[in-house]
Amino acid sequence: MEQECVVEEKKKVQSVEDLPGVGPATIDKLSNGGFTDLLSISVATPGELIGVADISEATAKKVIAIARANMEMNFESGEEIMIKRNNVIKISTGSSNMDALFAGGIETGAITECYGQYGSGKSQIAHVMAVQCQLPREKGGADGVAVFIDTENTFRPERIIQIANAVGLDSDEVLKNIKVARALTSDHQMLLAEKVEDLIKKQGLNVRIIIVDSLTAHFRAEFIGRGTLAERQQKLNKHMHVLMRLADKYNLAIYVTNQVMSKPDMFFGDPTEAIGGHIVAHNSTFRVYLRRGKKNTRVAKMVDSPNLPESEAAFSITENGLKDV
Ligand code: ADP
Ligand code: MG
C-alpha cells in the first residue's frame, strides 16, 4: 500500500540521493535545476520537477510526497535557541574597535561578509582571523583550526608568520593549523566547501573558521551576460547554504570577502555596491562595508546584522595585525 511505503521510507530518506526510484541522471538534472535538497523538493510543484528532470508526473508526485514525509519540521523553543546562542564563540579580531563593531568578535554559527574595494583590507582580515581563531578562548580565540579557501591566490604564509609572532603563537604550529585550498573555478570552490565536512568528521579537526577569499570573484568572472545570471545566483545561493549549514551544524565561523562594483550612475552616497546582489546579502548574517579612511586607516561599517546597530569602527592594518586608531 502507498501509505505503508511512505512510512517505511521515512527512516532512511535523508537526502535527494536516498529518494526511491530516482537514478543518478535524474539527481543530476534535479541538482542542476536547483533541487539539491529534500526541502526544495518538498515545496516544489510536480510541474517544476517534470520541467527540470524529465520525469513522469506520477514519479514527481511520489518524490514530493516522500520528501515531505521525510522533512523534519523542527520547531525549536526560544529556550533551545538561547542555549545555542550561549555556545556561540566570538573570535576577536585583535582590534577592540572592530570587536566592538561585532559586539565581541566574529561569531561562530554565522556568515560574516566583508565587502569593499581592492586594497580595503578584506584579505588582511582573512589572514588575521586565520591566526586569531587559534588563540585560546581566554585570549579571544576559539582554540581552533582555520580553513582558507583561496580563490585569488592571495594567501601568504609569510603574512601568517608575522601575525602569529605578534600574538605570541608558535608560527609553525599556526601554519599547520590552517588548511589552505586554492579554488580554481566556482565549481571547485563549491566542492571544497562541501569537503570541509570531511576535515571535521574524518580527520577530527576542530575547525572554527572557514574563510572564503573571495566568495564571488570566480562567479563574477565565469558568468557573464544576462542569460547566465540566474544560474550564477542559483549556484551562489547553493554555495552559501552549504557554508551556513556547516556554520550551524559545527558551530564555526564563516568569513567571506566580496568585491564591489562601481555604480557610475549614482550621484549621492557611496557609489559602490557589493557583488552577488540579494542572494549574497540575504545569506550573510553580518555584512560589513570596508573602505579606506584618512591617513592610511580603514573604516568598517556594520551595514546589516540581525541584532547589532549600524555603527562604524576605525582601525589600521599593521605588520602585527589590526590595530585601533
Ligand atoms: P583587499 O580588500 O583587496 O583584499 P588587502 O586585504 O589585500 O585588500 O589589503 C591590502 C593592503 O593591506 C595593502 O595595500 C596594505 O595597505 C596593507 N598591508 C598588506 N600587508 C601589510 C603588512 N605586512 N603590514 C601592513 N600593512 C599591510
Ligand atoms: Mg583580497
Coordinates of C-alpha atoms and ligand atoms in Angstrom, one line a residue:
M1 CA 0.0 0.0 0.0
E2 CA 1.2 3.5 -0.8
Q3 CA 0.8 4.7 2.7
E4 CA 2.9 2.0 4.2
C5 CA 5.6 2.6 1.6
V6 CA 5.9 6.2 2.6
V7 CA 6.1 5.3 6.3
E8 CA 8.7 2.7 5.6
E9 CA 10.8 5.1 3.6
K10 CA 10.7 7.6 6.4
K11 CA 13.5 6.0 8.3
K12 CA 16.2 6.2 5.6
V13 CA 15.5 9.1 3.2
Q14 CA 17.8 11.9 4.3
S15 CA 18.8 13.4 1.0
V16 CA 17.9 13.6 -2.6
E17 CA 20.1 10.6 -3.3
D18 CA 18.0 8.4 -1.0
L19 CA 14.7 9.1 -2.8
P20 CA 13.4 5.8 -4.2
G21 CA 13.1 5.5 -8.0
V22 CA 15.5 8.4 -8.6
G23 CA 18.6 7.5 -10.5
P24 CA 21.9 9.4 -10.8
A25 CA 21.0 11.0 -14.1
T26 CA 17.8 12.4 -12.5
I27 CA 19.6 13.5 -9.4
D28 CA 22.0 15.5 -11.7
K29 CA 19.1 17.1 -13.5
L30 CA 17.4 18.0 -10.3
S31 CA 20.6 19.4 -8.8
N32 CA 21.2 21.5 -11.9
G33 CA 17.7 22.8 -11.6
G34 CA 18.4 23.9 -8.1
F35 CA 16.7 20.9 -6.4
T36 CA 19.6 19.9 -4.3
D37 CA 17.9 19.0 -1.0
L38 CA 14.7 17.5 0.3
L39 CA 13.4 20.9 1.4
S40 CA 13.5 22.3 -2.1
I41 CA 11.7 19.2 -3.5
S42 CA 9.1 19.1 -0.7
V43 CA 8.0 22.6 -1.7
A44 CA 8.2 22.1 -5.4
T45 CA 5.2 21.5 -7.7
P46 CA 5.1 18.4 -9.8
G47 CA 5.3 20.6 -12.9
E48 CA 8.6 22.1 -11.8
L49 CA 10.2 18.7 -11.2
I50 CA 8.9 17.4 -14.5
G51 CA 10.4 20.5 -16.2
V52 CA 13.9 20.2 -14.9
A53 CA 14.2 16.4 -14.5
D54 CA 12.1 15.0 -17.4
I55 CA 10.3 12.5 -15.1
S56 CA 6.7 11.3 -15.2
E57 CA 4.0 13.1 -13.3
A58 CA 3.5 10.1 -11.1
T59 CA 7.2 10.0 -10.2
A60 CA 7.2 13.7 -9.5
K61 CA 4.2 13.4 -7.2
K62 CA 5.7 10.4 -5.4
V63 CA 9.0 12.1 -4.9
I64 CA 7.4 15.3 -3.5
A65 CA 5.3 13.2 -1.1
I66 CA 8.2 11.3 0.2
A67 CA 10.4 14.4 0.5
R68 CA 7.5 16.0 2.5
A69 CA 7.1 13.0 4.7
N70 CA 10.8 12.9 5.5
M71 CA 11.3 16.6 6.1
E72 CA 11.9 17.2 9.8
M73 CA 10.0 20.3 10.5
N74 CA 11.7 21.0 13.8
F75 CA 10.3 23.8 15.8
E76 CA 12.9 24.8 18.4
S77 CA 11.8 26.6 21.5
G78 CA 13.2 30.0 22.2
E79 CA 15.0 28.4 25.2
E80 CA 16.7 25.9 22.9
I81 CA 17.8 28.7 20.6
M82 CA 19.1 30.6 23.6
I83 CA 21.2 27.6 24.6
K84 CA 22.6 27.5 21.1
R85 CA 23.3 31.3 21.3
N86 CA 25.2 30.7 24.5
N87 CA 27.5 28.3 22.6
V88 CA 28.4 31.0 20.1
I89 CA 32.1 31.9 20.2
K90 CA 33.1 35.4 19.3
I91 CA 36.5 35.4 17.8
S92 CA 38.4 38.6 18.5
T93 CA 39.8 40.5 15.5
G94 CA 42.7 41.8 17.6
S95 CA 41.3 45.4 17.4
S96 CA 38.9 46.4 20.2
N97 CA 37.2 48.9 17.8
M98 CA 36.5 46.1 15.4
D99 CA 35.4 43.8 18.2
A100 CA 33.0 46.4 19.4
L101 CA 31.5 46.6 15.9
F102 CA 30.8 42.9 16.2
A103 CA 29.7 43.1 19.8
G104 CA 32.7 40.9 20.8
G105 CA 34.1 39.4 17.6
I106 CA 33.3 37.4 14.6
E107 CA 30.7 34.9 15.6
T108 CA 30.5 31.2 15.1
G109 CA 27.3 29.9 13.7
A110 CA 27.0 32.8 11.3
I111 CA 28.3 34.1 8.0
T112 CA 30.2 37.4 8.2
E113 CA 30.8 39.1 4.9
C114 CA 33.3 42.0 4.3
Y115 CA 32.9 43.8 1.1
G116 CA 34.9 46.7 -0.3
Q117 CA 37.2 47.9 -3.0
Y118 CA 40.5 46.5 -3.9
G119 CA 43.0 47.2 -1.1
S120 CA 40.4 47.9 1.5
G121 CA 41.7 45.1 3.7
K122 CA 39.4 42.2 3.1
S123 CA 42.3 39.7 2.6
Q124 CA 44.3 41.1 5.5
I125 CA 41.3 40.5 7.9
A126 CA 41.2 37.0 6.4
H127 CA 44.8 36.3 7.4
V128 CA 44.3 37.9 10.8
M129 CA 41.2 35.7 11.5
A130 CA 43.1 32.5 10.4
V131 CA 45.5 33.3 13.3
Q132 CA 43.2 34.7 15.8
C133 CA 40.9 31.7 15.7
Q134 CA 43.8 29.6 17.0
L135 CA 44.3 31.6 20.2
P136 CA 43.0 30.1 23.4
R137 CA 39.5 31.0 24.4
E138 CA 40.6 33.3 27.2
K139 CA 42.6 35.4 24.7
G140 CA 39.7 35.9 22.4
G141 CA 40.3 32.9 20.2
A142 CA 38.5 29.6 19.6
D143 CA 41.3 27.1 20.1
G144 CA 40.5 26.1 16.6
V145 CA 41.8 25.2 13.1
A146 CA 41.2 27.5 10.2
V147 CA 40.2 26.5 6.7
F148 CA 41.2 29.0 4.0
I149 CA 39.6 28.7 0.6
D150 CA 41.8 31.0 -1.6
T151 CA 40.3 31.9 -4.9
E152 CA 42.6 34.7 -5.9
N153 CA 46.0 33.3 -4.9
T154 CA 46.4 35.9 -2.2
F155 CA 47.1 33.6 0.8
R156 CA 50.6 34.4 2.1
P157 CA 52.2 32.2 4.7
E158 CA 54.8 34.9 5.4
R159 CA 52.0 37.2 6.5
I160 CA 50.6 34.5 8.8
I161 CA 54.0 34.1 10.4
Q162 CA 54.2 37.9 11.1
I163 CA 50.7 37.9 12.7
A164 CA 51.3 34.7 14.7
N165 CA 54.5 36.0 16.1
A166 CA 52.8 39.3 17.1
V167 CA 50.2 37.4 19.1
G168 CA 52.7 35.1 20.7
L169 CA 51.8 31.9 19.0
D170 CA 54.3 29.4 17.5
S171 CA 54.2 30.3 13.8
D172 CA 55.0 26.7 12.7
E173 CA 52.0 25.4 14.7
V174 CA 49.8 28.2 13.4
L175 CA 50.7 27.4 9.7
K176 CA 50.0 23.7 10.4
N177 CA 46.5 24.6 11.7
I178 CA 45.5 26.5 8.6
K179 CA 44.2 24.2 5.9
V180 CA 44.5 26.1 2.6
A181 CA 42.9 25.1 -0.7
R182 CA 43.3 27.0 -3.9
A183 CA 39.9 27.1 -5.7
L184 CA 40.4 27.2 -9.4
T185 CA 36.8 27.7 -10.5
S186 CA 33.5 28.4 -8.9
D187 CA 32.6 24.7 -9.1
H188 CA 35.8 23.8 -7.5
Q189 CA 35.2 26.3 -4.8
M190 CA 31.7 24.9 -4.1
L191 CA 33.1 21.4 -3.9
L192 CA 35.9 22.5 -1.5
A193 CA 33.3 24.0 0.8
E194 CA 31.4 20.7 0.9
K195 CA 34.7 18.8 1.6
V196 CA 35.3 20.8 4.8
E197 CA 32.9 18.3 6.5
D198 CA 35.5 15.6 5.8
L199 CA 38.2 17.5 7.7
I200 CA 35.9 17.7 10.7
K201 CA 34.3 14.3 10.6
K202 CA 37.1 12.1 9.1
Q203 CA 40.2 13.9 10.3
G204 CA 38.7 15.1 13.5
L205 CA 39.9 18.7 13.1
N206 CA 38.4 21.3 15.4
V207 CA 37.6 23.7 12.5
R208 CA 36.3 27.0 14.0
I209 CA 36.5 29.3 11.0
I210 CA 36.1 28.8 7.2
I211 CA 37.5 31.7 5.2
V212 CA 36.4 32.1 1.6
D213 CA 38.5 34.9 -0.1
S214 CA 36.9 35.8 -2.4
L215 CA 33.4 34.4 -2.2
T216 CA 32.3 36.0 -5.5
A217 CA 35.3 36.5 -7.8
H218 CA 35.0 33.2 -9.7
F219 CA 31.3 33.5 -10.0
R220 CA 31.6 37.1 -11.3
A221 CA 34.3 36.1 -13.9
E222 CA 32.6 33.0 -15.2
F223 CA 29.0 34.0 -15.5
I224 CA 28.9 37.0 -17.8
G225 CA 25.8 38.2 -19.6
R226 CA 22.2 38.2 -18.7
G227 CA 21.4 34.7 -19.7
T228 CA 23.7 33.2 -17.1
L229 CA 22.9 35.5 -14.3
A230 CA 20.1 33.3 -12.9
E231 CA 22.4 30.3 -13.0
R232 CA 25.1 32.2 -11.2
Q233 CA 22.8 33.3 -8.5
Q234 CA 21.4 29.8 -8.0
K235 CA 24.9 28.5 -7.6
L236 CA 26.0 31.2 -5.2
N237 CA 22.9 30.6 -3.2
K238 CA 23.7 26.9 -3.0
H239 CA 27.3 27.6 -2.1
M240 CA 26.2 29.9 0.8
H241 CA 23.7 27.4 2.0
V242 CA 26.4 24.8 2.3
L243 CA 28.5 27.3 4.3
M244 CA 25.7 28.2 6.5
R245 CA 24.8 24.6 7.2
L246 CA 28.4 24.0 8.3
A247 CA 28.4 27.0 10.5
D248 CA 25.2 25.9 12.1
K249 CA 26.0 22.2 12.4
Y250 CA 29.6 22.6 13.7
N251 CA 29.4 25.9 15.4
L252 CA 32.1 27.5 13.3
A253 CA 32.5 31.0 11.9
I254 CA 32.3 31.8 8.2
Y255 CA 34.3 34.8 6.9
V256 CA 33.7 35.7 3.3
T257 CA 35.0 38.6 1.2
N258 CA 33.2 40.3 -1.6
Q259 CA 34.0 42.9 -4.1
V260 CA 32.1 45.9 -5.1
M261 CA 31.2 47.2 -8.5
S262 CA 31.2 50.8 -9.2
K263 CA 27.8 52.5 -9.9
P264 CA 28.7 55.5 -12.0
D265 CA 25.1 56.5 -12.4
M266 CA 24.8 57.1 -8.6
F267 CA 25.3 60.7 -7.6
F268 CA 24.8 60.6 -3.8
G269 CA 26.4 58.5 -1.1
D270 CA 28.9 55.8 -1.8
P271 CA 28.9 54.8 -5.4
T272 CA 29.6 51.2 -4.7
E273 CA 27.5 48.1 -4.3
A274 CA 28.5 44.6 -3.4
I275 CA 28.6 41.8 -6.0
G276 CA 26.1 39.0 -5.7
G277 CA 23.0 41.1 -5.1
H278 CA 20.2 39.9 -2.9
I279 CA 21.5 36.3 -2.8
V280 CA 24.7 37.2 -1.0
A281 CA 23.1 40.0 1.0
H282 CA 20.3 37.7 2.3
N283 CA 22.6 34.8 3.1
S284 CA 25.2 36.8 5.0
T285 CA 24.3 37.2 8.7
F286 CA 26.6 40.1 9.2
R287 CA 27.6 42.5 6.4
V288 CA 30.5 44.9 6.8
Y289 CA 31.5 47.5 4.3
L290 CA 35.2 48.3 4.4
R291 CA 36.8 51.4 3.0
R292 CA 40.0 53.4 3.2
G293 CA 39.9 56.2 5.8
K294 CA 42.2 59.1 6.4
K295 CA 46.0 58.6 6.7
N296 CA 46.0 55.0 5.5
T297 CA 43.4 53.9 8.1
R298 CA 40.4 51.7 7.4
V299 CA 36.8 52.2 8.3
A300 CA 34.5 49.2 8.7
K301 CA 30.7 49.8 8.8
M302 CA 28.2 47.3 10.1
V303 CA 25.6 47.5 7.3
D304 CA 23.4 44.6 8.2
S305 CA 23.0 42.4 11.2
P306 CA 20.2 40.6 13.0
N307 CA 20.9 42.2 16.3
L308 CA 23.6 44.9 16.1
P309 CA 23.3 48.6 15.4
E310 CA 24.6 50.3 12.3
S311 CA 28.0 51.6 13.5
E312 CA 31.5 52.2 12.3
A313 CA 34.9 51.2 13.5
A314 CA 38.3 52.7 12.6
F315 CA 41.4 50.6 12.5
S316 CA 44.7 50.3 10.7
I317 CA 46.4 47.3 9.1
T318 CA 49.9 46.9 10.6
E319 CA 52.6 44.4 10.3
N320 CA 51.3 42.9 13.6
G321 CA 47.6 42.7 12.5
L322 CA 44.7 45.0 13.1
K323 CA 45.2 47.9 15.4
D324 CA 42.8 50.6 16.8
V325 CA 43.2 54.1 15.6
Ligands
ADP1 P1 41.6 43.5 -0.4 O1 40.5 44.2 0.2 O2 41.8 43.8 -1.9 O3 41.7 42.0 -0.1 P2 44.0 43.6 1.2 O4 43.5 42.9 2.4 O5 44.9 42.7 0.3 O6 42.9 44.2 0.3 O7 44.8 44.9 1.7 C1 46.0 45.3 1.1 C2 46.5 46.4 1.9 O8 46.9 45.9 3.2 C3 47.8 46.9 1.4 O9 47.5 48.0 0.5 C4 48.5 47.5 2.6 O10 48.0 48.8 2.9 C5 48.0 46.5 3.7 N1 49.0 45.6 4.1 C6 49.3 44.4 3.5 N2 50.3 43.7 4.1 C7 50.7 44.5 5.1 C8 51.7 44.4 6.1 N3 52.5 43.4 6.2 N4 51.8 45.4 7.0 C9 51.0 46.4 7.0 N5 50.0 46.6 6.1 C10 49.9 45.7 5.1
MG2 MG 41.9 40.4 -1.4

